[in-house]
Short mmCIF file of C-alpha atoms and ligand atoms in Angstrom, two decimals:
data_model
loop_
_atom_site.label_atom_id
_atom_site.label_comp_id
_atom_site.label_asym_id
_atom_site.label_seq_id
_atom_site.Cartn_x
_atom_site.Cartn_y
_atom_site.Cartn_z
CA MET A 1071 0.06 0.22 -0.45
CA LEU A 1072 1.25 3.42 -0.63
CA VAL A 1073 0.25 6.45 1.13
CA ASP A 1074 -0.59 10.42 -0.45
CA THR A 1075 0.57 12.45 2.17
CA HIS A 1076 -1.28 15.36 -0.03
CA THR A 1077 -3.37 15.75 -2.13
CA HIS A 1078 -7.07 18.07 -2.85
CA PHE A 1079 -10.07 15.85 -3.48
CA TYR A 1080 -12.22 19.11 -2.50
CA ASP A 1081 -10.15 21.24 -5.26
CA GLU A 1082 -13.28 22.18 -8.00
CA TRP A 1083 -11.22 20.93 -10.60
CA LEU A 1084 -10.94 17.39 -9.13
CA LEU A 1085 -14.09 17.81 -7.39
CA PRO A 1086 -16.70 16.53 -9.35
CA ASP A 1087 -14.64 13.25 -10.38
CA ALA A 1088 -13.57 13.01 -6.91
CA GLU A 1089 -15.29 9.08 -5.96
CA ALA A 1090 -14.18 8.05 -9.29
CA ALA A 1091 -10.48 9.55 -8.44
CA ILE A 1092 -10.43 7.61 -4.62
CA GLN A 1093 -11.81 4.57 -6.19
CA ARG A 1094 -8.74 4.75 -9.10
CA ALA A 1095 -6.51 5.25 -6.07
CA LEU A 1096 -7.68 2.67 -4.22
CA ASP A 1097 -7.30 0.12 -7.44
CA ALA A 1098 -3.79 1.67 -8.12
CA GLY A 1099 -2.71 0.49 -4.92
CA VAL A 1100 -2.91 3.96 -2.79
CA GLY A 1101 -4.74 3.01 0.51
CA LYS A 1102 -4.89 6.14 1.97
CA MET A 1103 -5.02 9.80 0.95
CA ILE A 1104 -4.03 13.06 3.62
CA GLN A 1105 -6.13 16.16 2.15
CA ALA A 1106 -4.28 19.26 3.07
CA ASP A 1107 -6.67 22.18 4.69
CA VAL A 1108 -6.35 25.40 2.94
CA ASP A 1109 -8.88 27.65 4.17
CA SER A 1110 -12.36 27.86 5.84
CA LEU A 1111 -14.20 28.38 2.77
CA GLU A 1112 -12.89 25.38 1.01
CA ARG A 1113 -12.78 23.83 4.34
CA PRO A 1114 -16.44 21.95 4.45
CA ARG A 1115 -16.22 20.25 1.11
CA MET A 1116 -12.77 19.12 2.52
CA TRP A 1117 -14.60 17.21 4.85
CA GLU A 1118 -18.08 16.52 3.04
CA ILE A 1119 -15.86 13.98 1.23
CA GLY A 1120 -13.48 13.09 3.77
CA LEU A 1121 -16.16 11.43 6.12
CA ARG A 1122 -17.55 9.71 3.21
CA HIS A 1123 -13.97 7.67 3.53
CA PRO A 1124 -13.06 7.32 7.02
CA GLY A 1125 -9.62 5.28 7.04
CA VAL A 1126 -9.19 5.84 3.43
CA LEU A 1127 -8.95 9.90 3.27
CA PHE A 1128 -7.45 11.39 6.40
CA GLN A 1129 -8.01 15.57 6.76
CA MET A 1130 -5.44 18.64 7.99
CA LEU A 1131 -6.57 21.51 9.60
CA GLY A 1132 -4.74 24.86 8.36
CA LEU A 1133 -4.74 27.94 7.10
CA TYR A 1134 -2.68 27.88 3.66
CA PRO A 1135 -0.37 30.94 3.29
CA GLY A 1136 -1.94 31.92 -0.67
CA SER A 1137 -5.12 32.68 1.49
CA VAL A 1138 -4.19 35.38 3.92
CA THR A 1139 -4.77 38.89 3.21
CA ALA A 1140 -4.70 42.01 5.99
CA ASP A 1141 -8.23 41.90 6.36
CA ASN A 1142 -8.99 38.24 6.93
CA TRP A 1143 -5.98 36.28 8.34
CA LYS A 1144 -7.41 37.12 12.17
CA GLU A 1145 -10.96 35.66 11.24
CA GLU A 1146 -9.81 32.66 9.51
CA LEU A 1147 -6.84 31.75 12.48
CA ASP A 1148 -10.27 31.99 14.74
CA ALA A 1149 -12.05 29.86 12.54
CA VAL A 1150 -9.16 27.26 12.87
CA TYR A 1151 -8.40 27.77 16.36
CA ARG A 1152 -12.13 27.05 17.00
CA ILE A 1153 -11.90 23.56 15.33
CA ALA A 1154 -9.15 22.48 16.84
CA ALA A 1155 -10.61 23.42 20.60
CA GLY A 1156 -13.14 21.25 19.41
CA ASP A 1157 -16.24 23.37 18.03
CA ALA A 1158 -17.63 20.98 15.26
CA ARG A 1159 -20.84 22.69 15.05
CA SER A 1160 -20.52 23.74 11.83
CA VAL A 1161 -19.42 19.97 10.39
CA PRO A 1162 -19.73 17.30 12.74
CA GLY A 1163 -16.59 14.67 12.84
CA MET A 1164 -14.63 17.75 11.20
CA THR A 1165 -12.14 18.25 14.78
CA ASP A 1166 -10.13 14.36 13.42
CA PHE A 1167 -7.88 16.25 11.86
CA ILE A 1168 -3.83 14.61 11.55
CA ALA A 1169 -1.50 17.41 11.08
CA ILE A 1170 -1.73 21.50 10.77
CA GLY A 1171 -1.55 21.77 7.30
CA GLU A 1172 -0.97 23.04 4.50
CA ILE A 1173 1.04 26.11 6.30
CA GLY A 1174 3.77 28.59 5.18
CA LEU A 1175 4.83 31.39 3.30
CA ASP A 1176 4.34 31.86 -0.19
CA TYR A 1177 5.49 35.02 -1.91
CA HIS A 1178 5.15 33.74 -5.55
CA GLU A 1179 2.39 36.46 -6.11
CA GLY A 1180 4.05 38.77 -4.26
CA LYS A 1181 5.09 40.20 -0.73
CA GLU A 1182 1.89 42.55 0.09
CA PHE A 1183 1.23 40.40 2.93
CA ALA A 1184 4.58 38.95 3.96
CA ARG A 1185 4.06 40.39 7.69
CA GLU A 1186 0.44 38.89 8.15
CA GLN A 1187 2.23 35.67 6.26
CA LYS A 1188 4.81 35.09 8.87
CA GLU A 1189 2.76 35.96 11.90
CA VAL A 1190 -0.01 32.79 10.60
CA LEU A 1191 2.54 30.78 10.33
CA ARG A 1192 4.29 31.54 13.80
CA LEU A 1193 0.22 30.99 15.35
CA GLN A 1194 0.42 27.67 13.40
CA PHE A 1195 3.33 26.29 14.63
CA GLU A 1196 2.57 27.36 18.32
CA LEU A 1197 -0.85 25.27 17.53
CA ALA A 1198 0.77 22.39 16.10
CA ALA A 1199 2.95 21.98 19.31
CA LYS A 1200 0.17 22.44 21.61
CA LEU A 1201 -1.47 19.73 20.17
CA ASN A 1202 1.72 17.56 19.70
CA LEU A 1203 0.67 17.52 16.18
CA PRO A 1204 3.29 17.32 13.06
CA VAL A 1205 3.21 20.40 10.57
CA ASN A 1206 2.89 20.16 6.96
CA ILE A 1207 4.93 23.31 5.01
CA HIS A 1208 3.81 24.93 1.88
CA LEU A 1209 6.89 27.06 0.83
CA ARG A 1210 7.09 29.04 -2.52
CA ASP A 1211 9.95 31.80 -2.92
CA ALA A 1212 10.35 32.58 0.77
CA TRP A 1213 13.09 30.16 2.06
CA GLU A 1214 14.83 32.75 3.72
CA ASP A 1215 12.20 34.34 6.09
CA PHE A 1216 10.81 30.97 6.89
CA PHE A 1217 13.78 29.94 8.74
CA SER A 1218 14.04 33.10 10.09
CA VAL A 1219 10.16 31.91 12.02
CA LEU A 1220 11.28 28.21 12.20
CA GLU A 1221 14.14 29.29 14.15
CA ASP A 1222 12.45 31.78 15.98
CA CYS A 1223 10.24 28.23 17.32
CA ARG A 1224 12.76 25.81 17.72
CA HIS A 1225 11.65 25.54 21.18
CA LEU A 1226 9.13 23.97 20.19
CA HIS A 1227 10.46 20.85 18.75
CA LEU A 1228 8.13 20.69 15.49
CA ARG A 1229 7.90 17.84 13.20
CA GLY A 1230 6.21 17.80 9.96
CA ASN A 1231 6.89 17.76 6.14
CA LEU A 1232 8.70 20.03 3.55
CA HIS A 1233 5.57 19.81 1.02
CA CYS A 1234 6.51 19.43 -2.17
CA PHE A 1235 10.27 19.34 -1.52
CA SER A 1236 12.33 21.30 -3.92
CA GLY A 1237 14.85 22.97 -2.00
CA SER A 1238 18.53 21.93 -2.02
CA PHE A 1239 20.20 19.49 0.39
CA GLU A 1240 21.52 22.40 2.76
CA VAL A 1241 17.80 23.73 3.15
CA TYR A 1242 16.80 20.17 4.45
CA GLU A 1243 19.66 20.12 6.76
CA ARG A 1244 18.97 24.01 7.63
CA ALA A 1245 15.44 22.47 8.72
CA ASN A 1246 16.57 19.56 10.25
CA ARG A 1247 18.34 21.60 12.88
CA SER A 1248 14.94 23.11 14.44
CA GLY A 1249 12.77 20.25 13.92
CA ASP A 1250 12.41 16.99 12.66
CA PHE A 1251 11.61 17.64 9.03
CA ALA A 1252 10.67 14.72 6.45
CA VAL A 1253 10.67 15.80 2.93
CA GLY A 1254 7.09 15.59 0.37
CA ILE A 1255 8.44 13.80 -3.07
CA GLY A 1256 5.71 14.58 -5.93
CA GLY A 1257 5.35 14.48 -9.45
CA VAL A 1258 8.37 17.17 -9.77
CA LEU A 1259 10.74 14.68 -9.38
CA THR A 1260 9.91 13.41 -12.94
CA PHE A 1261 10.28 16.28 -14.20
CA LYS A 1262 13.48 16.62 -16.33
CA ASN A 1263 15.21 18.55 -13.63
CA ALA A 1264 18.85 18.72 -13.15
CA SER A 1265 19.11 19.07 -8.99
CA LEU A 1266 16.56 17.39 -7.64
CA PRO A 1267 17.59 14.04 -8.16
CA ALA A 1268 20.74 14.46 -6.85
CA VAL A 1269 19.50 16.07 -3.79
CA VAL A 1270 16.83 13.21 -2.75
CA ALA A 1271 19.38 10.95 -3.42
CA ARG A 1272 21.25 12.38 -0.72
CA ILE A 1273 18.09 13.01 2.10
CA PRO A 1274 18.42 9.77 4.16
CA ALA A 1275 15.23 7.01 3.22
CA GLU A 1276 13.15 7.53 6.54
CA HIS A 1277 12.75 11.20 5.76
CA LEU A 1278 11.26 10.47 2.42
CA LEU A 1279 6.96 10.66 1.80
CA LEU A 1280 5.49 10.59 -1.01
CA GLU A 1281 2.66 12.95 -2.46
CA THR A 1282 0.73 13.83 -5.08
CA ASP A 1283 -0.51 17.09 -4.58
CA ALA A 1284 -3.20 16.56 -6.76
CA PRO A 1285 -5.03 17.96 -9.11
CA TYR A 1286 -1.72 20.03 -9.53
CA LEU A 1287 1.78 18.79 -10.55
CA ALA A 1288 0.87 15.58 -12.50
CA PRO A 1289 4.11 13.72 -12.95
CA VAL A 1290 5.00 12.71 -16.54
CA PRO A 1291 3.52 11.53 -18.91
CA TYR A 1292 0.76 13.56 -17.52
CA ARG A 1293 2.39 16.81 -17.00
CA GLY A 1294 0.31 19.93 -17.48
CA LYS A 1295 -2.86 17.74 -16.92
CA ARG A 1296 -4.91 16.94 -13.84
CA ASN A 1297 -3.00 15.04 -11.29
CA GLU A 1298 -4.91 12.76 -9.15
CA SER A 1299 -3.79 10.29 -6.15
CA ALA A 1300 -3.73 6.97 -8.75
CA TYR A 1301 -0.65 8.72 -10.49
CA LEU A 1302 1.42 8.53 -7.18
CA PRO A 1303 2.59 4.87 -8.41
CA LEU A 1304 4.88 6.51 -11.43
CA ILE A 1305 6.41 8.98 -8.88
CA ALA A 1306 7.38 6.30 -6.29
CA ALA A 1307 8.64 4.48 -9.44
CA ARG A 1308 11.27 7.64 -10.40
CA LEU A 1309 12.16 7.95 -6.57
CA ALA A 1310 13.28 3.99 -6.40
CA GLU A 1311 15.58 4.95 -9.18
CA VAL A 1312 16.85 8.27 -7.64
CA LYS A 1313 17.17 5.49 -4.82
CA GLY A 1314 18.84 2.64 -6.18
CA LEU A 1315 16.09 0.88 -4.16
CA SER A 1316 13.28 -1.48 -5.88
CA LEU A 1317 9.82 -0.27 -6.05
CA LYS A 1318 8.73 -2.47 -2.98
CA GLU A 1319 11.42 -1.04 -1.11
CA ILE A 1320 10.49 2.40 -1.93
CA GLU A 1321 6.95 1.22 -0.69
CA THR A 1322 7.33 -0.04 2.40
CA ILE A 1323 9.49 2.97 3.48
CA THR A 1324 7.65 5.65 2.10
CA THR A 1325 4.67 4.04 4.10
CA ASP A 1326 6.14 3.49 7.11
CA ASN A 1327 7.31 6.61 7.33
CA ALA A 1328 3.80 8.61 6.80
CA ILE A 1329 2.16 6.26 9.31
CA ARG A 1330 4.71 7.31 11.97
CA LEU A 1331 4.73 10.84 11.11
CA PHE A 1332 1.03 11.24 10.97
CA ASN A 1333 0.05 8.31 13.65
CA LEU A 1334 -2.30 6.98 10.32
NI1 NI B 2801 -1.24 21.50 -1.62
#
């Protein structure tokens, strides 16, 4: 069994076909899939589909950096805190989340809300530590600011994973000086890329997780098309090649890692 540690069945691109996509994933040997949360607008849809598949779909709770604005962040974070405190009035069962994510920094569209994003990240790090849950980190064009927040939070002894990892080995090492961080390996590893395979080859096997980030970042030969968890074996095969291990070994290692980190 493979585990997809980061996916979004509730995304509007995938939602109309979500039930069939879940079945295709199961048929492809992907037995457990973890949905990353983004904000209060998408959250009810995530839970609606998640609750239909107990033991197969698992959910995170968190405010995504791309959803943060100066006007909305306090209200959005309050919604996260209310669920964390066990207030499940909006969707029954919504309190069973297994990680805080996806959280992080995203400056791809600019740094207008950089200050708010950093504050939201720091507060959600504190929430994860209080709840003793792993964090699922989304980062785009923001490594230096990420490290300034993470290093301020070193005392929290965070654990988690850097989702859709595309950094250097030094970035991996630096994160692990301030916590215990695995990396999420997705479709990008199947792209023609000069540096990522060499970096992944050096990362210890116990810190490797598989993910699709569906419906985005589809692996080759579906690059540019809609992604889904059923394509995870393509990523596993490429990871096996990069690590010089068999597909079976990669399956065992990454599944054990996911079960251990997310307490599945
Ligand atoms: Ni995502």
